[in-house]
Amino acid sequence: MIKIYQKQPIEAEQFDGSQKYIFGQKVISDNSLVDALTHDPVYYSILINEDDPEEEPNEVVFEIGDWVIKDEEDIYAIDDDTFKSKYDELPVILKEWADTIEEYKANHYRMDEIFTEWSWNYDEQELIARAWLDGYQVEA
């Protein structure tokens, strides 16, 4: 029987060619294949565990526009289209909303009760529901 699981939060950074480090690993450019127009390298990589003599380094190869993902202890890269089809960025909400969500959850309220206590417009309700279920980032 196939089971479907909710995606868990991950850390991801889209590589734009300017980053010198990703997740603490030095970005290495492969100058053996360069773009004909920009003369920039086509492929880049990072070496995982290169400082650990007991473990073989794991090379993660990527191109400009790819996403480098840290999922628990794994680091890997995927192209932009695949990333956008698999992952949604956590919603960004106001600190006041985050505090309200945490208060309601701590007091074991149902999610629908947050909407009867506050005057939310439709877009805010959808954002709050996503934040309640999936997690959120607090607006800086």
Backbone as CSV, one residue per row, in Angstrom:
resi,resn,N_x,N_y,N_z,CA_x,CA_y,CA_z,C_x,C_y,C_z
1,MET,0.835,-1.184,0.000,0.000,0.000,0.000,0.879,1.247,0.000
2,ILE,0.641,2.152,-0.920,1.403,3.397,-1.012,0.888,4.374,0.029
3,LYS,1.809,4.985,0.747,1.462,5.999,1.730,2.013,7.327,1.250
4,ILE,1.297,8.385,1.497,1.721,9.720,1.087,2.074,10.496,2.346
5,TYR,3.243,11.099,2.339,3.726,11.833,3.496,3.842,13.311,3.184
6,GLN,3.634,14.113,4.197,3.793,15.549,4.060,5.275,15.880,3.935
7,LYS,5.587,16.852,3.086,6.971,17.291,2.945,7.413,18.005,4.218
8,GLN,8.616,17.728,4.639,9.163,18.371,5.819,9.980,19.592,5.404
9,PRO,10.095,20.573,6.295,10.893,21.756,5.954,12.348,21.392,5.640
10,ILE,12.897,22.072,4.691,14.291,21.893,4.295,14.942,23.267,4.223
11,GLU,16.252,23.296,4.156,16.989,24.519,3.882,17.446,24.441,2.438
12,ALA,17.293,25.538,1.703,17.695,25.534,0.302,18.236,26.897,-0.087
13,GLU,19.212,26.867,-0.989,19.787,28.100,-1.519,19.933,27.945,-3.027
14,GLN,19.380,28.916,-3.758,19.521,28.870,-5.211,20.878,29.454,-5.576
15,PHE,21.630,28.702,-6.370,22.977,29.128,-6.740,22.894,30.096,-7.913
16,ASP,23.435,31.311,-7.718,23.402,32.321,-8.781,24.787,32.593,-9.374
17,GLY,25.768,31.841,-8.934,27.122,32.002,-9.459,28.004,32.887,-8.605
18,SER,27.407,33.622,-7.675,28.204,34.554,-6.873,28.617,33.983,-5.510
19,GLN,27.942,32.943,-5.063,28.226,32.416,-3.740,29.607,31.759,-3.693
20,LYS,30.334,32.064,-2.629,31.647,31.445,-2.396,31.521,30.218,-1.507
21,TYR,30.485,30.211,-0.660,30.229,29.089,0.246,28.737,28.777,0.238
22,ILE,28.406,27.501,0.343,27.028,27.058,0.515,27.031,26.039,1.644
23,PHE,26.221,26.305,2.663,26.152,25.452,3.854,27.534,25.197,4.434
24,GLY,28.377,26.228,4.425,29.706,26.132,5.007,30.737,25.429,4.141
25,GLN,30.347,25.022,2.949,31.264,24.318,2.042,31.710,25.278,0.930
26,LYS,32.994,25.270,0.619,33.543,26.148,-0.415,33.055,25.706,-1.799
27,VAL,32.571,26.664,-2.583,32.123,26.385,-3.946,33.349,26.313,-4.850
28,ILE,33.433,25.236,-5.636,34.550,25.006,-6.551,34.017,25.118,-7.970
29,SER,34.676,25.914,-8.804,34.230,26.018,-10.197,35.010,25.044,-11.064
30,ASP,34.296,24.429,-11.991,34.910,23.499,-12.940,35.177,24.278,-14.219
31,ASN,36.426,24.677,-14.425,36.786,25.503,-15.571,37.001,24.705,-16.850
32,SER,36.764,23.401,-16.801,36.991,22.590,-17.997,35.892,22.790,-19.040
33,LEU,34.703,23.240,-18.609,33.612,23.499,-19.538,33.051,24.871,-19.204
34,VAL,33.193,25.824,-20.159,32.742,27.193,-19.908,31.642,27.577,-20.893
35,ASP,30.792,28.504,-20.449,29.724,29.030,-21.284,30.337,29.854,-22.417
36,ALA,29.890,29.646,-23.639,30.468,30.315,-24.811,30.253,31.825,-24.775
37,LEU,29.153,32.283,-24.201,28.868,33.720,-24.175,29.487,34.433,-22.983
38,THR,29.351,33.851,-21.800,29.825,34.528,-20.592,31.229,34.122,-20.178
39,HIS,31.702,33.014,-20.688,33.000,32.441,-20.321,33.060,32.025,-18.854
40,ASP,31.890,31.913,-18.219,31.805,31.415,-16.855,31.775,29.893,-16.886
41,PRO,32.239,29.254,-15.823,32.123,27.787,-15.771,30.658,27.361,-15.848
42,VAL,30.415,26.203,-16.436,29.055,25.682,-16.528,28.703,24.913,-15.266
43,TYR,29.659,24.177,-14.724,29.405,23.354,-13.545,30.214,23.843,-12.354
44,TYR,29.599,23.711,-11.185,30.225,24.055,-9.918,30.003,22.870,-8.988
45,SER,30.727,22.847,-7.885,30.521,21.753,-6.933,30.957,22.182,-5.545
46,ILE,30.529,21.392,-4.584,31.026,21.492,-3.212,31.386,20.077,-2.781
47,LEU,32.358,19.976,-1.910,32.760,18.678,-1.366,32.283,18.579,0.073
48,ILE,31.491,17.552,0.347,30.976,17.325,1.686,31.919,16.350,2.396
49,ASN,32.214,16.629,3.657,33.086,15.783,4.492,34.528,15.743,3.990
50,GLU,34.975,16.792,3.319,36.357,16.763,2.836,37.373,16.882,3.967
51,ASP,36.945,17.382,5.124,37.852,17.521,6.267,37.896,16.284,7.149
52,ASP,37.041,15.300,6.874,36.988,14.086,7.671,37.815,13.003,6.984
53,PRO,39.007,12.674,7.501,39.871,11.696,6.842,39.288,10.277,6.808
54,GLU,38.333,10.006,7.701,37.738,8.670,7.741,36.626,8.491,6.710
55,GLU,36.158,9.570,6.144,35.022,9.479,5.233,35.403,10.010,3.847
56,GLU,34.975,9.290,2.825,35.212,9.709,1.442,34.382,10.968,1.159
57,PRO,35.006,12.035,0.617,34.218,13.242,0.322,33.112,12.947,-0.698
58,ASN,31.977,13.580,-0.489,30.845,13.449,-1.393,30.764,14.736,-2.210
59,GLU,30.866,14.642,-3.530,30.826,15.823,-4.381,29.398,16.081,-4.832
60,VAL,28.931,17.316,-4.622,27.618,17.742,-5.083,27.854,18.700,-6.247
61,VAL,27.375,18.342,-7.439,27.600,19.136,-8.650,26.320,19.866,-9.012
62,PHE,26.446,21.131,-9.437,25.278,21.933,-9.786,25.661,23.002,-10.796
63,GLU,24.630,23.623,-11.373,24.794,24.698,-12.337,24.166,25.967,-11.773
64,ILE,24.428,27.097,-12.418,23.772,28.339,-12.034,22.269,28.149,-12.218
65,GLY,21.505,28.546,-11.216,20.055,28.399,-11.238,19.560,27.176,-10.489
66,ASP,20.445,26.203,-10.224,20.057,25.013,-9.460,19.914,25.373,-7.983
67,TRP,19.188,24.534,-7.279,19.003,24.686,-5.843,19.863,23.666,-5.114
68,VAL,20.622,24.123,-4.139,21.388,23.232,-3.269,20.574,23.109,-1.990
69,ILE,20.273,21.867,-1.625,19.330,21.586,-0.549,20.022,20.857,0.585
70,LYS,19.705,21.279,1.797,20.152,20.562,2.995,18.902,20.014,3.649
71,ASP,18.790,18.703,3.638,17.630,18.006,4.173,18.139,17.105,5.289
72,GLU,18.003,17.568,6.532,18.597,16.932,7.701,20.118,16.898,7.500
73,GLU,20.713,15.734,7.277,22.164,15.647,7.118,22.605,15.564,5.656
74,ASP,21.672,15.383,4.735,22.007,15.239,3.321,22.066,16.595,2.634
75,ILE,23.028,16.745,1.728,23.105,17.922,0.871,23.126,17.427,-0.562
76,TYR,22.249,17.984,-1.386,22.176,17.591,-2.796,21.658,18.772,-3.610
77,ALA,21.685,18.647,-4.916,21.253,19.728,-5.794,20.178,19.227,-6.754
78,ILE,19.216,20.117,-7.058,18.207,19.825,-8.073,17.975,21.071,-8.907
79,ASP,17.463,20.868,-10.110,17.232,22.007,-11.000,16.025,22.825,-10.519
80,ASP,15.916,24.041,-11.043,14.898,24.993,-10.601,13.477,24.470,-10.817
81,ASP,13.188,23.886,-11.974,11.836,23.402,-12.258,11.431,22.287,-11.284
82,THR,12.333,21.359,-11.028,12.040,20.269,-10.095,11.820,20.823,-8.695
83,PHE,12.661,21.775,-8.298,12.523,22.377,-6.975,11.151,23.031,-6.811
84,LYS,10.755,23.833,-7.798,9.479,24.543,-7.703,8.288,23.590,-7.717
85,SER,8.440,22.434,-8.360,7.328,21.478,-8.377,7.238,20.669,-7.085
86,LYS,8.336,20.580,-6.327,8.356,19.768,-5.107,8.167,20.567,-3.828
87,TYR,8.630,21.798,-3.802,8.691,22.534,-2.545,7.996,23.881,-2.642
88,ASP,7.341,24.251,-1.563,6.783,25.582,-1.396,7.530,26.242,-0.253
89,GLU,7.842,27.510,-0.430,8.499,28.244,0.641,7.516,28.413,1.795
90,LEU,8.001,28.319,3.014,7.132,28.539,4.160,6.574,29.952,4.104
91,PRO,5.312,30.127,4.474,4.734,31.471,4.439,5.424,32.397,5.434
92,VAL,5.485,33.667,5.079,6.060,34.688,5.950,4.896,35.440,6.578
93,ILE,4.850,35.453,7.914,3.741,36.097,8.619,4.265,37.087,9.651
94,LEU,3.369,37.961,10.087,3.708,38.933,11.116,3.956,38.229,12.452
95,LYS,4.806,38.825,13.279,5.102,38.236,14.599,3.824,38.096,15.412
96,GLU,2.935,39.065,15.338,1.663,39.015,16.069,0.858,37.773,15.666
97,TRP,0.840,37.459,14.377,0.117,36.278,13.900,0.795,35.000,14.398
98,ALA,2.132,34.982,14.363,2.874,33.807,14.845,2.593,33.579,16.324
99,ASP,2.591,34.656,17.106,2.296,34.537,18.539,0.884,33.999,18.763
100,THR,-0.058,34.469,17.933,-1.441,34.000,18.060,-1.552,32.523,17.730
101,ILE,-0.903,32.084,16.661,-0.912,30.663,16.299,-0.343,29.825,17.443
102,GLU,0.800,30.248,17.985,1.435,29.489,19.062,0.555,29.458,20.311
103,GLU,-0.107,30.572,20.624,-1.001,30.621,21.786,-2.185,29.669,21.596
104,TYR,-2.783,29.690,20.417,-3.931,28.828,20.158,-3.528,27.353,20.177
105,LYS,-2.398,27.041,19.608,-1.937,25.641,19.625,-1.617,25.188,21.047
106,ALA,-0.959,26.051,21.821,-0.587,25.701,23.190,-1.822,25.454,24.057
107,ASN,-2.913,26.163,23.754,-4.140,26.016,24.531,-5.116,25.021,23.905
108,HIS,-4.615,24.280,22.899,-5.377,23.196,22.258,-6.664,23.665,21.583
109,TYR,-6.622,24.866,21.031,-7.757,25.335,20.233,-7.711,24.664,18.868
110,ARG,-8.869,24.572,18.242,-8.926,24.095,16.859,-8.553,25.247,15.938
111,MET,-8.090,24.907,14.740,-7.673,25.947,13.802,-8.832,26.871,13.444
112,ASP,-10.051,26.347,13.317,-11.167,27.210,12.916,-11.475,28.287,13.956
113,GLU,-11.100,28.039,15.207,-11.382,29.016,16.255,-10.561,30.296,16.100
114,ILE,-9.424,30.204,15.484,-8.606,31.398,15.266,-9.305,32.357,14.301
115,PHE,-10.117,31.802,13.406,-10.791,32.644,12.415,-12.042,33.312,12.978
116,THR,-12.650,32.729,13.999,-13.828,33.357,14.590,-13.452,34.447,15.586
117,GLU,-12.254,34.373,16.133,-11.803,35.375,17.104,-11.188,36.612,16.448
118,TRP,-10.640,36.441,15.258,-9.960,37.536,14.576,-10.699,37.858,13.290
119,SER,-10.584,39.097,12.836,-11.192,39.500,11.556,-10.129,39.401,10.475
120,TRP,-10.119,38.265,9.776,-9.136,38.022,8.728,-9.838,38.147,7.375
121,ASN,-9.133,38.689,6.383,-9.686,38.623,5.031,-9.328,37.252,4.442
122,TYR,-9.860,36.952,3.267,-9.684,35.615,2.689,-8.209,35.255,2.511
123,ASP,-7.408,36.169,1.951,-5.993,35.881,1.721,-5.248,35.633,3.032
124,GLU,-5.602,36.407,4.055,-4.968,36.210,5.353,-5.362,34.855,5.952
125,GLN,-6.626,34.469,5.778,-7.070,33.170,6.293,-6.286,32.031,5.649
126,GLU,-6.088,32.112,4.342,-5.336,31.063,3.644,-3.890,31.022,4.143
127,LEU,-3.293,32.190,4.306,-1.916,32.277,4.794,-1.798,31.713,6.218
128,ILE,-2.745,32.075,7.083,-2.730,31.588,8.458,-2.916,30.074,8.488
129,ALA,-3.819,29.553,7.660,-4.041,28.105,7.613,-2.779,27.374,7.164
130,ARG,-2.119,27.888,6.129,-0.860,27.281,5.680,0.183,27.346,6.779
131,ALA,0.286,28.489,7.451,1.270,28.646,8.528,0.968,27.690,9.677
132,TRP,-0.300,27.549,10.020,-0.712,26.643,11.101,-0.311,25.212,10.780
133,LEU,-0.548,24.794,9.542,-0.322,23.390,9.157,1.117,23.083,8.758
134,ASP,1.748,23.987,8.016,3.061,23.697,7.418,4.237,24.315,8.156
135,GLY,3.962,25.300,8.990,5.051,26.073,9.600,5.142,27.433,8.941
136,TYR,6.016,28.288,9.431,6.073,29.658,8.930,7.422,30.261,9.249
137,GLN,7.641,31.423,8.631,8.765,32.286,8.952,8.171,33.595,9.466
138,VAL,8.797,34.213,10.449,8.312,35.485,10.980,8.932,36.607,10.162
139,GLU,8.089,37.535,9.764,8.528,38.676,8.957,9.616,39.456,9.697
140,ALA,10.668,39.792,8.978,11.793,40.521,9.596,11.514,41.996,9.703
